[in-house]
Coordinates of C-alpha atoms in Angstrom, one line a residue:
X76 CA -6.7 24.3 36.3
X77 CA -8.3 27.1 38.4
X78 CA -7.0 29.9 35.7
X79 CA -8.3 28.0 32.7
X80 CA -11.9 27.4 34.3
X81 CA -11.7 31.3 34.9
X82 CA -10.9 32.0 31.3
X83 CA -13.4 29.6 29.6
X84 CA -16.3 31.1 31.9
X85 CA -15.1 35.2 30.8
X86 CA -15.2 33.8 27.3
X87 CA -18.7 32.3 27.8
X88 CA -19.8 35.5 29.6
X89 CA -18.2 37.8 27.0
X90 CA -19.8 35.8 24.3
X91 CA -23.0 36.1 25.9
X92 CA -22.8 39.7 25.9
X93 CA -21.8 40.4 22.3
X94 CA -24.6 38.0 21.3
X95 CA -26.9 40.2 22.9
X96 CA -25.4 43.2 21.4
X97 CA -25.3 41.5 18.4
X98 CA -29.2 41.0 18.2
X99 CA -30.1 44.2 20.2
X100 CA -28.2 47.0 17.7
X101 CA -30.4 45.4 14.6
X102 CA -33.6 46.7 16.6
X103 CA -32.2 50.5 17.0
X104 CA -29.5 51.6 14.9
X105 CA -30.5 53.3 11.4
X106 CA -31.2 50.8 8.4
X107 CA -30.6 51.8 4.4
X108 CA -32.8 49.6 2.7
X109 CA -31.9 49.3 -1.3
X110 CA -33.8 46.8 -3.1
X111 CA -33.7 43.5 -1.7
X112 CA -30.8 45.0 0.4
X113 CA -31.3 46.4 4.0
X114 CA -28.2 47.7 5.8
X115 CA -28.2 48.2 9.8
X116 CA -25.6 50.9 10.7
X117 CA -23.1 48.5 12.9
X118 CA -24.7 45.6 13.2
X119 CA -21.4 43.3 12.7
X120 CA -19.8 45.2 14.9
X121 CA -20.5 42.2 17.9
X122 CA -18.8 39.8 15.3
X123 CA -16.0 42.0 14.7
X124 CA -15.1 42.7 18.3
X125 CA -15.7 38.9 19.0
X126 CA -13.1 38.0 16.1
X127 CA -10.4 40.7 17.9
X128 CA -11.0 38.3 21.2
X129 CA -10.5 34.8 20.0
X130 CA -11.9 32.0 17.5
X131 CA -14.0 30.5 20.2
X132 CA -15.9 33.5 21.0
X133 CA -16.4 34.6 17.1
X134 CA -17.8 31.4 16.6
X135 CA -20.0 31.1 19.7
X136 CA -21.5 35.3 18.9
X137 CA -21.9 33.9 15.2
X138 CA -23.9 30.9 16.0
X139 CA -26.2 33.4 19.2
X140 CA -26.4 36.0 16.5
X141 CA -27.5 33.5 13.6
X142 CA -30.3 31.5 15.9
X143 CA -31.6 35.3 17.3
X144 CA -32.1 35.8 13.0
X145 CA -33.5 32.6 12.6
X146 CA -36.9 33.7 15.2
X147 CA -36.9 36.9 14.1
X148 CA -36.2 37.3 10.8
X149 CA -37.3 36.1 7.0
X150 CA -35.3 32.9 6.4
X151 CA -33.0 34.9 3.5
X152 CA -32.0 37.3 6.2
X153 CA -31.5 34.7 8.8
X154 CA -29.1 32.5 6.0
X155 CA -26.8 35.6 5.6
X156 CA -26.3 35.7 9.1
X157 CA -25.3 32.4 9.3
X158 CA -22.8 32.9 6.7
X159 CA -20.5 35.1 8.7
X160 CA -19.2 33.0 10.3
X161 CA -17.1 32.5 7.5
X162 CA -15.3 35.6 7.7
X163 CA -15.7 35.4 11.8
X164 CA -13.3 32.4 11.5
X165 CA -11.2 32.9 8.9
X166 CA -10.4 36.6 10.8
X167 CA -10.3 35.3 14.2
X168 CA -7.9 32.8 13.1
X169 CA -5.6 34.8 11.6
X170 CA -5.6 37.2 14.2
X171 CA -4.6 34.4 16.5
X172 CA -1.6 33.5 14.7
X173 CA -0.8 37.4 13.8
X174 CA -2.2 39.5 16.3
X175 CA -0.3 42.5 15.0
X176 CA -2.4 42.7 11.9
X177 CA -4.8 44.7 13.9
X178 CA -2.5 46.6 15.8
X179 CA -1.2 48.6 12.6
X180 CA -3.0 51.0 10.3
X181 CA -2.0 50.1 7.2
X182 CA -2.6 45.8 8.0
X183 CA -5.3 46.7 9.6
X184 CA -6.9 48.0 6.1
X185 CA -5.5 45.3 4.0
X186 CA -7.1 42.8 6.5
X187 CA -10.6 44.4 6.6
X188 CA -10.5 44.6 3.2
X189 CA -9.9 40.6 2.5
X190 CA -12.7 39.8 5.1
X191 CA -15.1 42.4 3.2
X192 CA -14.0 40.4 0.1
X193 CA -15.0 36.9 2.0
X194 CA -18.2 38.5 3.9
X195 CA -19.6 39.7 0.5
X196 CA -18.8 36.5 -1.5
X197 CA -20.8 34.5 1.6
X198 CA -23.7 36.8 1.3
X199 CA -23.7 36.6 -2.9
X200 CA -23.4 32.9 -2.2
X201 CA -26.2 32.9 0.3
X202 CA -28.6 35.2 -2.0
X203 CA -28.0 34.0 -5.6
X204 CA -30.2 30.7 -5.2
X205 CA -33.1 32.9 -4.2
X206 CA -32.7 34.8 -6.6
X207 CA -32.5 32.3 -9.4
X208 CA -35.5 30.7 -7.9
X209 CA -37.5 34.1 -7.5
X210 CA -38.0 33.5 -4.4
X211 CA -38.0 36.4 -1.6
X212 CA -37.5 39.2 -4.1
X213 CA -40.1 41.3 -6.0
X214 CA -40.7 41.2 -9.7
X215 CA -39.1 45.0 -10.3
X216 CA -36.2 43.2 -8.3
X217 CA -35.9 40.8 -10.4
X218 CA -36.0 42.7 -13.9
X219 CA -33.2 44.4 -12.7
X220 CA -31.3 41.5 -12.9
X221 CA -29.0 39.2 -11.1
X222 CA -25.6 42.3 -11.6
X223 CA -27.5 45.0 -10.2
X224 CA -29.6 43.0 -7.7
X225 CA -27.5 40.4 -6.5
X226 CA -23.4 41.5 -7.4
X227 CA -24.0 45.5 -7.2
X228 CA -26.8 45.5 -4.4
X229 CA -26.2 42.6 -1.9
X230 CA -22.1 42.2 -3.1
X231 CA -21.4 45.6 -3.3
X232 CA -23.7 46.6 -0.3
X233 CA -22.0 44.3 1.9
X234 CA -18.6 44.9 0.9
X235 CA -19.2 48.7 1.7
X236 CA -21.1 47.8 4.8
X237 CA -18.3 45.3 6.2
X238 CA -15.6 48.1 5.5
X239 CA -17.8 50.5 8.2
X240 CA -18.3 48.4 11.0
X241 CA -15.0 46.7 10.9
X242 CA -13.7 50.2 11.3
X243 CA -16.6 51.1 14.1
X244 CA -14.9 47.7 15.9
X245 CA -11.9 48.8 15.7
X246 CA -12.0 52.4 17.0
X247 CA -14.0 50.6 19.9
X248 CA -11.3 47.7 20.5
X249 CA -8.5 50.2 21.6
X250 CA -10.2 51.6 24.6
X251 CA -12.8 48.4 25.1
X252 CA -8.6 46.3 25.6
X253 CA -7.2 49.0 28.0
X254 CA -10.8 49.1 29.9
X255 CA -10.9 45.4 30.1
X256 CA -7.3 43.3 30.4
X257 CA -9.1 40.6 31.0
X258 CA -11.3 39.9 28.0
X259 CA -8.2 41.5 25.4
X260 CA -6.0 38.5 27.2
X261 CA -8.5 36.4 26.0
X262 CA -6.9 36.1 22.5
X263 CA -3.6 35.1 24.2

């Protein structure tokens, strides 16, 4: 009883943590900003090393992340963020049942590339009604069309950006697990 009061209070505090992370890299790292697109260098990189650790945590960094975006930034913004917790599930899970699809190069790949796939199709699903309505995008955005503005910009954009900052996780995981037993034994 003692052990699993232990473990749900590291996952609260490690949750806690990445959520901060999570809301403080958006304020300092570089942004690209393309059209109605704005990229911040590593800024799922919370959610990614919150997915390595366990479902429970994913979800709890996506809904601190997504509630941080919903003070601070414009509502479109804010809607994306609450869509990954898609891709924070759907990864966390499957690392639970196959923890080794991290462990390997090659899986590794294949797997970031899926939740890329899913983490873009959110994002295109989260974007497209605004853009239909002309809402929240600017009338030279907008005569670009829905391909290049919506598919190309926010799709492709977040595809590309999701590819990065899985891998910026990932090079942090190995040593973040052999620093800290405790939180990688989380996932167990």
């Amino acid at each position: 009883m003692y052990e699993m009061k232990n473990k749900k209070i590291l996952q609260l505090v490690v949750a806690g943590v990445l959520c901060a992370v999570g809301l403080v890299i958006p304020m300092f790292m570089p942004k690209i900003v393309l059209g109605p697109m704005s990229f911040t260098l590593a800024s799922h990189v919370a959610i990614f090393l919150a997915m390595f650790i366990s479902p429970a945590v994913a979800v709890a960094v996506c809904i601190g992340t997504t509630l941080g975006f919903f003070l601070t930034t414009p509502l479109i913004i804010a809607l994306r963020a609450a869509s990954h917790i898609v891709f924070a599930i759907i990864g966390a899970l499957l690392i639970k049942k196959i923890p080794s699809i991290i462990e390997k190069p090659a899986s590794s790949m294949v797997f970031n590339g899926g939740l890329a796939l899913v983490h873009a199709a959110c994002e295109v699903a989260v974007v497209s009604p605004f853009f239909m309505a002309g809402y929240m995008f600017k009338p030279e955005q907008l005569e670009t069309g829905y391909l290049m503005s919506v598919l190309v910009l926010v799709g492709g954009g977040t595809l590309l950006h999701s590819l990065i900052d899985y891998t910026i996780a990932a090079v942090l995981w190995k040593p973040l697990r052999v620093a800290m037993p405790d939180v990688a034994q989380l996932r167990e």
